[in-house]
XYZ file of C-alpha atoms in Angstrom:
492
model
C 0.000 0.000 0.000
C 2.657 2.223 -1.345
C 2.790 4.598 -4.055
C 6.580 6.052 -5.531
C 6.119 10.241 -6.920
C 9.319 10.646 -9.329
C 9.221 14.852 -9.033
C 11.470 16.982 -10.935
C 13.722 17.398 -7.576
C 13.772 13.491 -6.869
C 11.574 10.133 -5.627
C 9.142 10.549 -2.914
C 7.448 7.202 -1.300
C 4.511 7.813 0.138
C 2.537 4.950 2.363
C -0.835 4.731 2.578
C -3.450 4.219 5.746
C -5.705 1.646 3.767
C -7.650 0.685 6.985
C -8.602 3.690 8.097
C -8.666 5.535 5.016
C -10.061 3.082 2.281
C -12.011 5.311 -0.016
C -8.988 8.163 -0.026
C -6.860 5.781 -0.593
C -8.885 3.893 -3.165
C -8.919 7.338 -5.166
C -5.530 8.360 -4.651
C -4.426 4.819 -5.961
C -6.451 4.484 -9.133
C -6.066 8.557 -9.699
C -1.876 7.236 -10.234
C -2.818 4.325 -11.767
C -4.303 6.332 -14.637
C -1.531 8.647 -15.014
C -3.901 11.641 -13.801
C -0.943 13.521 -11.253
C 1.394 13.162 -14.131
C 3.193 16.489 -14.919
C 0.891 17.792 -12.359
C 2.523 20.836 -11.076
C 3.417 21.757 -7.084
C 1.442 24.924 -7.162
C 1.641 25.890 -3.822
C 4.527 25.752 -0.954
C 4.000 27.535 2.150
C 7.505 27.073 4.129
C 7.105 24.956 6.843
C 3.104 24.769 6.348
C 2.448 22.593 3.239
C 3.291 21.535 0.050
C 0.342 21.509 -2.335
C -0.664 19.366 -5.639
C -2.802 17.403 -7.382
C -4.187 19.658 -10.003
C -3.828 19.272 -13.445
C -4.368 22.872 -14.626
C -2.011 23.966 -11.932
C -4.221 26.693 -10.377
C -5.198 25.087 -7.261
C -8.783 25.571 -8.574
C -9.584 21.618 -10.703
C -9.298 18.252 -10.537
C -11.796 15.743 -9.937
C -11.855 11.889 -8.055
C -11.718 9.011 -9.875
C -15.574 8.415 -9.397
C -16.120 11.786 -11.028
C -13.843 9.560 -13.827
C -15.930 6.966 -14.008
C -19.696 8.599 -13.104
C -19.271 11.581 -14.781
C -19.225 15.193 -13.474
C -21.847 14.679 -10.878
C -19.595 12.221 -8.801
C -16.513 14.334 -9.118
C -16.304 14.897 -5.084
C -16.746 12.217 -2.132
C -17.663 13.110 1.219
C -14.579 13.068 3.220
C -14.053 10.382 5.922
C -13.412 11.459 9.360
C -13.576 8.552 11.854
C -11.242 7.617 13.194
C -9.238 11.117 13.551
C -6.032 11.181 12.447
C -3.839 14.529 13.362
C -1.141 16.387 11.546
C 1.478 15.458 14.261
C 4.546 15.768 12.114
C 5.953 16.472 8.962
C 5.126 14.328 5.946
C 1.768 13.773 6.809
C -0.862 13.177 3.460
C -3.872 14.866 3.564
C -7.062 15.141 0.818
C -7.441 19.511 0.383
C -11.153 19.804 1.017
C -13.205 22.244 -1.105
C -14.904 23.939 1.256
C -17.579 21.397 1.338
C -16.357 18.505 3.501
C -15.612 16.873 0.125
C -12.371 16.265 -1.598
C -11.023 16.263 -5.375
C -7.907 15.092 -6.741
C -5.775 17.834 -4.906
C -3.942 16.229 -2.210
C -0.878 18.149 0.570
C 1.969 16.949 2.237
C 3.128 18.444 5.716
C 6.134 20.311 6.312
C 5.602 21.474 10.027
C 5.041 19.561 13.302
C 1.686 20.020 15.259
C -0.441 21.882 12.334
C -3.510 21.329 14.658
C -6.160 23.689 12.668
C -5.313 21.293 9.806
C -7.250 18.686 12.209
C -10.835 17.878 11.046
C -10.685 20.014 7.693
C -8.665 18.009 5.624
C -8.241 13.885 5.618
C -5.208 12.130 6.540
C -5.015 8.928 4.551
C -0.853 8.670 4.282
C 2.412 10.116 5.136
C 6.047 10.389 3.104
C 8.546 7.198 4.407
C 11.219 8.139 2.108
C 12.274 11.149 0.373
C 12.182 13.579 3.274
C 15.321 15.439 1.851
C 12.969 15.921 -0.982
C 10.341 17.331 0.754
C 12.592 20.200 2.259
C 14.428 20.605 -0.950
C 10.263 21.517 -1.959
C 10.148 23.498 1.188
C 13.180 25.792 0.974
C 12.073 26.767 -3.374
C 11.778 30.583 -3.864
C 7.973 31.851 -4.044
C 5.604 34.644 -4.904
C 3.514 36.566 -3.044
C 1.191 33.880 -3.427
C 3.297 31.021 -2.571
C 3.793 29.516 -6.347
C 7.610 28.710 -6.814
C 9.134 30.939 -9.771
C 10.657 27.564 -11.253
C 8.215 24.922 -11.632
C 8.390 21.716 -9.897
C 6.232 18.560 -11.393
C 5.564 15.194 -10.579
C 6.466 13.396 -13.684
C 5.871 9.982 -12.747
C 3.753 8.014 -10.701
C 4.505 4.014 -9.489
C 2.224 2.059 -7.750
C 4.245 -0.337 -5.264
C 0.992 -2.094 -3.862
C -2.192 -1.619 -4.643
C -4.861 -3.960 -2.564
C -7.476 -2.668 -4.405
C -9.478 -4.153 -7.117
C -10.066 -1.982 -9.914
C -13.482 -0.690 -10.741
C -15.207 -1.832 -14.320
C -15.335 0.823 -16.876
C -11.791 1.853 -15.831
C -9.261 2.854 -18.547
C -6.122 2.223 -18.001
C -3.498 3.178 -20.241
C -0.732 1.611 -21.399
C 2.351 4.074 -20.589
C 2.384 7.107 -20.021
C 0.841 9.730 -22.268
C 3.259 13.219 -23.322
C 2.386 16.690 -21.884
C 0.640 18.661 -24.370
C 2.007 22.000 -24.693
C -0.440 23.797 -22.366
C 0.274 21.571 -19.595
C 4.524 22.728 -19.856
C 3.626 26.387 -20.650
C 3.036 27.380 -17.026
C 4.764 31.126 -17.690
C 7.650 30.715 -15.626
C 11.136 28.967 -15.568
C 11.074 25.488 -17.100
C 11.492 22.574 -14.354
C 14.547 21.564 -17.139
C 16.146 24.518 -17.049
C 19.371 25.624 -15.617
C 19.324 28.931 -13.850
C 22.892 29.391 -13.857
C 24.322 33.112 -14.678
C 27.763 32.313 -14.584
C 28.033 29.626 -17.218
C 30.606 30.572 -19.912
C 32.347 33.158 -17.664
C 35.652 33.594 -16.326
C 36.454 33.607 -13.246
C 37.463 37.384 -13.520
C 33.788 38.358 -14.763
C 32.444 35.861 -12.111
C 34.187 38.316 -9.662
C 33.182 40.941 -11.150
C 29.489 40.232 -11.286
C 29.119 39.363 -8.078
C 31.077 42.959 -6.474
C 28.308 44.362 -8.620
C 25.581 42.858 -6.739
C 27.330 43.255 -3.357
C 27.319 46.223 -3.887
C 23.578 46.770 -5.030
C 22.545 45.493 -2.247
C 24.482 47.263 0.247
C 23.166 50.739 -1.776
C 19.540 49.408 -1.761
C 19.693 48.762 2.342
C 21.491 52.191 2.639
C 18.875 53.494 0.793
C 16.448 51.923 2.914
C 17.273 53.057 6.059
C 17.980 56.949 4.606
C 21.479 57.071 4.484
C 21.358 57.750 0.517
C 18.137 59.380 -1.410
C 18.503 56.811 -4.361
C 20.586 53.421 -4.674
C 20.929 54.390 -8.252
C 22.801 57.663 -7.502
C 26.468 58.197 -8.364
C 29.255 60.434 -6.639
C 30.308 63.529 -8.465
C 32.932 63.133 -11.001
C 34.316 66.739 -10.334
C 35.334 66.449 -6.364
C 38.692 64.791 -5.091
C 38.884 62.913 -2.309
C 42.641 63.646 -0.594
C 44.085 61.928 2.954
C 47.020 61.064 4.552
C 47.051 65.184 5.186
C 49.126 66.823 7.970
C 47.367 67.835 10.640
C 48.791 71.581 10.004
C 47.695 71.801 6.526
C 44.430 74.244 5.512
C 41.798 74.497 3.459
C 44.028 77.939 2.164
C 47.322 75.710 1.621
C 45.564 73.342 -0.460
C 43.652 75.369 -2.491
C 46.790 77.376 -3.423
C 48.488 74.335 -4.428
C 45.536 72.508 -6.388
C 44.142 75.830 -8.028
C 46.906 75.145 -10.856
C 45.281 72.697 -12.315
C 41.786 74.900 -12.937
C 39.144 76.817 -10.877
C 38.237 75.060 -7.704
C 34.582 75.613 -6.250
C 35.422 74.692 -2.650
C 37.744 73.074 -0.849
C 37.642 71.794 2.693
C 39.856 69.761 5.253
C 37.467 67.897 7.550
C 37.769 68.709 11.155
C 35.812 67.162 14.587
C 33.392 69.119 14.861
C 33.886 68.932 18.840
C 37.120 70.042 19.148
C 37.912 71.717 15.310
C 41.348 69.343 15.223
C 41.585 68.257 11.030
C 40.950 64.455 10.654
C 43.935 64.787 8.033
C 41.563 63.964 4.711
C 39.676 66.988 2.847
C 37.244 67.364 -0.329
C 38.145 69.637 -3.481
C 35.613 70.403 -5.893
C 36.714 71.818 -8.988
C 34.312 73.124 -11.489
C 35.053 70.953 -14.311
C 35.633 67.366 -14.387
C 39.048 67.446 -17.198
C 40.808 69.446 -14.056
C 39.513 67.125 -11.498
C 41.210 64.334 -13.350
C 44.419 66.542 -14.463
C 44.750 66.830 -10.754
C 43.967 62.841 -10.019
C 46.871 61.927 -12.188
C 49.440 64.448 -10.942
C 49.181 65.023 -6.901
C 48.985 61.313 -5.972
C 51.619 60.522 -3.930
C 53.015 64.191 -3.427
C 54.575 65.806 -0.911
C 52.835 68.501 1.253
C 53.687 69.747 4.719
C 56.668 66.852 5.072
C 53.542 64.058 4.338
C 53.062 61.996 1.097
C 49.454 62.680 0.540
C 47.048 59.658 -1.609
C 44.403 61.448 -3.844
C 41.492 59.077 -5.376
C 37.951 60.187 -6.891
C 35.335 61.192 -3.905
C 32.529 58.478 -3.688
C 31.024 60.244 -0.690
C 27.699 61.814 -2.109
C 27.204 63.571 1.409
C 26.956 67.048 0.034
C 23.784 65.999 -1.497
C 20.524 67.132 0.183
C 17.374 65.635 -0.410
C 13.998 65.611 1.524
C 15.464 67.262 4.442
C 18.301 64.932 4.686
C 22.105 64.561 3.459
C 24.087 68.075 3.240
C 27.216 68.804 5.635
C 27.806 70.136 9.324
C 30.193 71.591 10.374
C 31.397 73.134 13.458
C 29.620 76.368 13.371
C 26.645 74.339 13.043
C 26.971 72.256 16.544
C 27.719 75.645 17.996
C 24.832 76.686 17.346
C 22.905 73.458 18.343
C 24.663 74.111 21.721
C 23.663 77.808 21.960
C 20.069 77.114 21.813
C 20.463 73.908 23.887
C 21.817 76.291 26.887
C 19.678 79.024 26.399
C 16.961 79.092 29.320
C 13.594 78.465 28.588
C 10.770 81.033 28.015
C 8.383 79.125 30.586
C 9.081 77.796 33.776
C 6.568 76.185 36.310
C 4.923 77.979 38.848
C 6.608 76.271 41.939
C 10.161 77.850 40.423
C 8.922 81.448 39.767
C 6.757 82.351 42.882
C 9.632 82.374 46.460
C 8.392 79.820 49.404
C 7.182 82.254 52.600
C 11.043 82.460 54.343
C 12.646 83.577 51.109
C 12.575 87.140 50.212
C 13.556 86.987 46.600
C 11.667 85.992 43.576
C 13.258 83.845 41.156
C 12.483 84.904 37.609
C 13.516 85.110 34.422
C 16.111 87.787 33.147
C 13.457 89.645 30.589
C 11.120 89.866 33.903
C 14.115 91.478 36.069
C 12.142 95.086 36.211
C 8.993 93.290 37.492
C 10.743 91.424 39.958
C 12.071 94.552 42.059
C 8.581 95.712 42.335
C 7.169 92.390 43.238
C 10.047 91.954 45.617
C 9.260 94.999 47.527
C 5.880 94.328 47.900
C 6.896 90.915 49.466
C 9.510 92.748 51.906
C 6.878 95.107 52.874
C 4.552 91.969 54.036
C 7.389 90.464 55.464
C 8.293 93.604 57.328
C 4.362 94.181 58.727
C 4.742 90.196 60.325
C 8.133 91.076 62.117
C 7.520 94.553 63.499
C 7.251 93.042 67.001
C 10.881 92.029 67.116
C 14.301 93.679 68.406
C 16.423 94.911 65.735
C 19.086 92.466 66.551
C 17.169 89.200 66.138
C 16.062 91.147 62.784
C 19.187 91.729 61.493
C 20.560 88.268 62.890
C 17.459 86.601 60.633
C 18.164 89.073 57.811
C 21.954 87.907 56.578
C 21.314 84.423 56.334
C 18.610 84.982 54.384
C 20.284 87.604 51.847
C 23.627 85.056 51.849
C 21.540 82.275 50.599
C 19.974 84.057 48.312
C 23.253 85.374 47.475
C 24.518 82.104 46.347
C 20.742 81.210 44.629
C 21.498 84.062 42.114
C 24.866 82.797 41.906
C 24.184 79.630 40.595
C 20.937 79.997 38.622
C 23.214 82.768 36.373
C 20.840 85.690 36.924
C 23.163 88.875 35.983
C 20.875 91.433 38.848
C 22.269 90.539 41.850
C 23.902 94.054 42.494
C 20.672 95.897 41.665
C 19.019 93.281 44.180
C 21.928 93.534 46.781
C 21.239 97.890 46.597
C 17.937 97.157 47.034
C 18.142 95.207 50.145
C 20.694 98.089 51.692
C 18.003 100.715 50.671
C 15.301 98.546 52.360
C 17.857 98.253 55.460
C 18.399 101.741 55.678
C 14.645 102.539 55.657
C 13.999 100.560 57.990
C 16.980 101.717 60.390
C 15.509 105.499 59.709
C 11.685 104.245 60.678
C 13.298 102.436 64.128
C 15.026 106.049 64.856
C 11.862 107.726 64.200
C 9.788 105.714 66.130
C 12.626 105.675 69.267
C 12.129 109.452 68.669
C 8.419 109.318 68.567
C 8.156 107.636 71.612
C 11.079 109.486 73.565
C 8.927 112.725 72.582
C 5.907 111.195 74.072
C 7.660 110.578 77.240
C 9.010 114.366 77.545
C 5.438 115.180 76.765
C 4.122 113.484 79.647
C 6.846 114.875 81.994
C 6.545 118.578 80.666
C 2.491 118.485 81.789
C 2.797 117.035 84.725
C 6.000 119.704 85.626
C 3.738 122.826 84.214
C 0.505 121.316 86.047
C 2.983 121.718 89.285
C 4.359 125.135 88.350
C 0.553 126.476 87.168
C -0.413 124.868 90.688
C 2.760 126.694 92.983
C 1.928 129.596 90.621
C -1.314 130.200 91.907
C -0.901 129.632 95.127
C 2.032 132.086 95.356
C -0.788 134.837 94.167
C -3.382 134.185 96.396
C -0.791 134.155 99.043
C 0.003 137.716 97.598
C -3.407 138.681 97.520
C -3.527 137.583 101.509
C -0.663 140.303 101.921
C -2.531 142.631 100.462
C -5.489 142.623 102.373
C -3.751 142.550 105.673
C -0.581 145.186 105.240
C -1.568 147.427 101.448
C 0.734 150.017 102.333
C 3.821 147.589 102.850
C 2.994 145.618 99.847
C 2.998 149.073 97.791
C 6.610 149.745 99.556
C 7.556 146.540 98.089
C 6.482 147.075 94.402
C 8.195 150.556 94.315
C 11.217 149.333 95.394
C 11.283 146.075 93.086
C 10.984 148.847 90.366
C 13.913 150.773 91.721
């Protein structure tokens, strides 16, 4: 129960599960015994999925069973058999493709992957491959399309039936060897299973070289190109620019242009430096504006002597000074400086928590195009401060004060702000203010004590005052003439 495929890659035996398969494997047997999968072609192979054939007009679309052979059209399908269940545990397993209707054809598939369970209870297992495995991966590993039909074809030419325990049915024609292809069946469109695909054949070993630098080197443009390191894997260097190294580290763009300008006008001409630390990287670029000087100048400065070093000069192949879509061009040093600039420069915005002080501090951190606002704002915050703390001594004050102004001192210091002296006059204004309002309210107060003592001392004097006159007055009324005496001669 054994059936041999002879396939355009090599012999496949493939045994059959007769017991538990009898009507798939009745078909399958008497399908080869006709000749039917002759120069049937492998039109599909899904690595490591399946291998699939069977149909004569290699679309994946005919065939019919053998009962459909022998019945006509209306028999072409059988119902599939599904008891017992057989699983696609491993590779080489032989199933019957079902057509969508739990019915299957001609078109059978071979495994090439272990555990395909979703395979289970679609399509019928009624064999798997014994020999020929190396086959079935040679299958396997073919190159594809997008939809998984090899671009060479691969055929099963020949069919042997090993053992057969089948009787065959009447009406069946048999023939007697093999029939030829017709020309349809061979014309598939693509590569010819007897063809050679071999590009090298009548070469030399030079051009065999040569070939393959060519495609090397395609395929290094074509992933450059894909991850935007060139615009186009087509594109070519310019044929005007030098490429010159082995420079000394002293030489300048001026020393070379003096020395290559003989040979015709030059465009530009540049040493390369780091752009870090503007040191030359001893290898520079000259342009010249037509391509007869650029090679007068290839064929004459190799090897010569500048600045004590033998220089090498060889045609550029950079093609960096090409811009396209936002990209290529070259940087230079100037242009990281500037990167830099605006990567130090503060921001415009800052959060809220930075620009508004905490209750101890007296300063408010802003930005230096705000420096005008701040003084107001920060007097308005002294003042506040000021109103709290009236109660306390002028020492504890002051004592409270410097630590305060030191901090903030060093703050200014290391955010960069460039007002600390207009903020340090500030603060000695705002000290001296508030030494003069102490003073005047030590004054106030010392005024409202000799206040109190000059009433009380005129009360006493208004009080001795009048009690001196109507002491007087007593005088008078008991001795006039004596008191007159007394006025005259106070007068005299």
């Amino acid at each position: 129960m054994a059936v041999l495929l002879e396939t355009t890659l090599g012999d496949v035996v493939i045994d059959l599960y007769t017991e538990e398969r009898p009507r798939a494997c009745l078909n399958f047997l008497k399908l080869c015994k006709i000749k039917y999968y002759n120069y049937c072609l492998i039109h599909n192979v899904q690595r490591d999925f399946i291998i699939q054939t069977g149909d004569p007009t290699g679309t994946g679309r005919g065939g019919e069973s053998i009962f459909g052979q022998l019945y006509g059209d209306q028999a072409s399908f059988f119902e599939a058999e599904k008891v017992p269940r057989i699983k696609h545990k491993k590779k080489g397993t032989v199933s019957m493709v079902n057509n969508g209707s739990d019915q299957h054809g001609s078109q059978f598939l071979i495994t090439t992957g272990e555990n395909l369970d979703y395979l289970d209870g679609v399509h019928t297992v009624f064999g798997e491959v014994t020999e020929g495995m190396d086959i079935i991966k040679k299958i396997n590993e073919t190159f594809v399309d997008k939809d998984f039909v090899p671009y060479q074809d691969i055929r099963i030419n020949h069919t042997v039936i090993l053992d057969d325990p089948f009787d065959d049915p009447p009406d069946l024609l048999i023939p007697d060897r093999s029939p030829e292809p017709t020309r349809e069946q061979l014309d598939s469109g693509r590569i010819g299973a007897d063809e050679e695909i071999d590009d090298f054949k009548g070469r030399s070993a030079e051009e065999v070289e040569e070939i393959k630098a060519e495609k090397e080197a395609k395929t290094q443009a074509i992933l450059l190109e894909m991850v935007g390191d060139l615009p186009d894997a087509d594109i070519k260097p310019p044929e005007n620019v030098l490429f010159v190294c082995k420079l000394n580290p002293v030489t300048t763009d001026e020393d070379l242009e003096i020395i290559f300008s003989r040979f015709g006008p030059i465009r530009s001409c540049e040493v390369i430096r780091d752009w870090k630390t503007g040191e030359s990287l001893c290898y520079a670029f000259i342009e010249f504006e037509k391509e007869e000087d650029c090679e007068k100048a290839f064929f004459k400065m190799d090897n010569v002597l500048i600045d004590d070093r033998r220089i090498h000069v060889d045609f550029s192949q950079s093609v960096a000074k090409v811009k396209w879509k936002g990209k290529g061009g070259k940087y230079t040093k100037s242009d990281f400086k500037e990167y830099e600039k605006e990567q130090d420069k503060p921001p415009n915005l800052v959060l809220k928590d930075k620009v508004k002080p905490k209750q101890d501090t007296k300063y408010d951190l802003i930005l230096d195009e705000q420096a005008e606002d701040s003084k107001s704002s920060h007097s308005h915050t002294s003042k506040k401060h000021k109103k709290k703390t009236h109660h306390c001594s002028e020492e504890k004050e002051d004592e409270d004060y410097m630590p305060i102004k030191n901090t903030n001192q060093d703050i200014y210091r290391e955010m960069g702000f460039g007002h600390y002296e207009e903020e340090e006059s500030c603060w000695e204004k705002q000290k001296s203010e508030k030494r003069d309002r102490t003073q005047n309210r030590s004054r106030s107060r010392s005024r409202e004590r000799d206040g109190h003592y000059s009433n009380s001392h005129k009360s006493k004097y208004q009080t001795d005052l009048y009690e001196r006159e109507r002491s007087k007055k007593r005088d008078r009324s008991r001795s006039p003439k004596k008191s007159k005496d007394k006025e005259k001669s106070k007068y005299r």
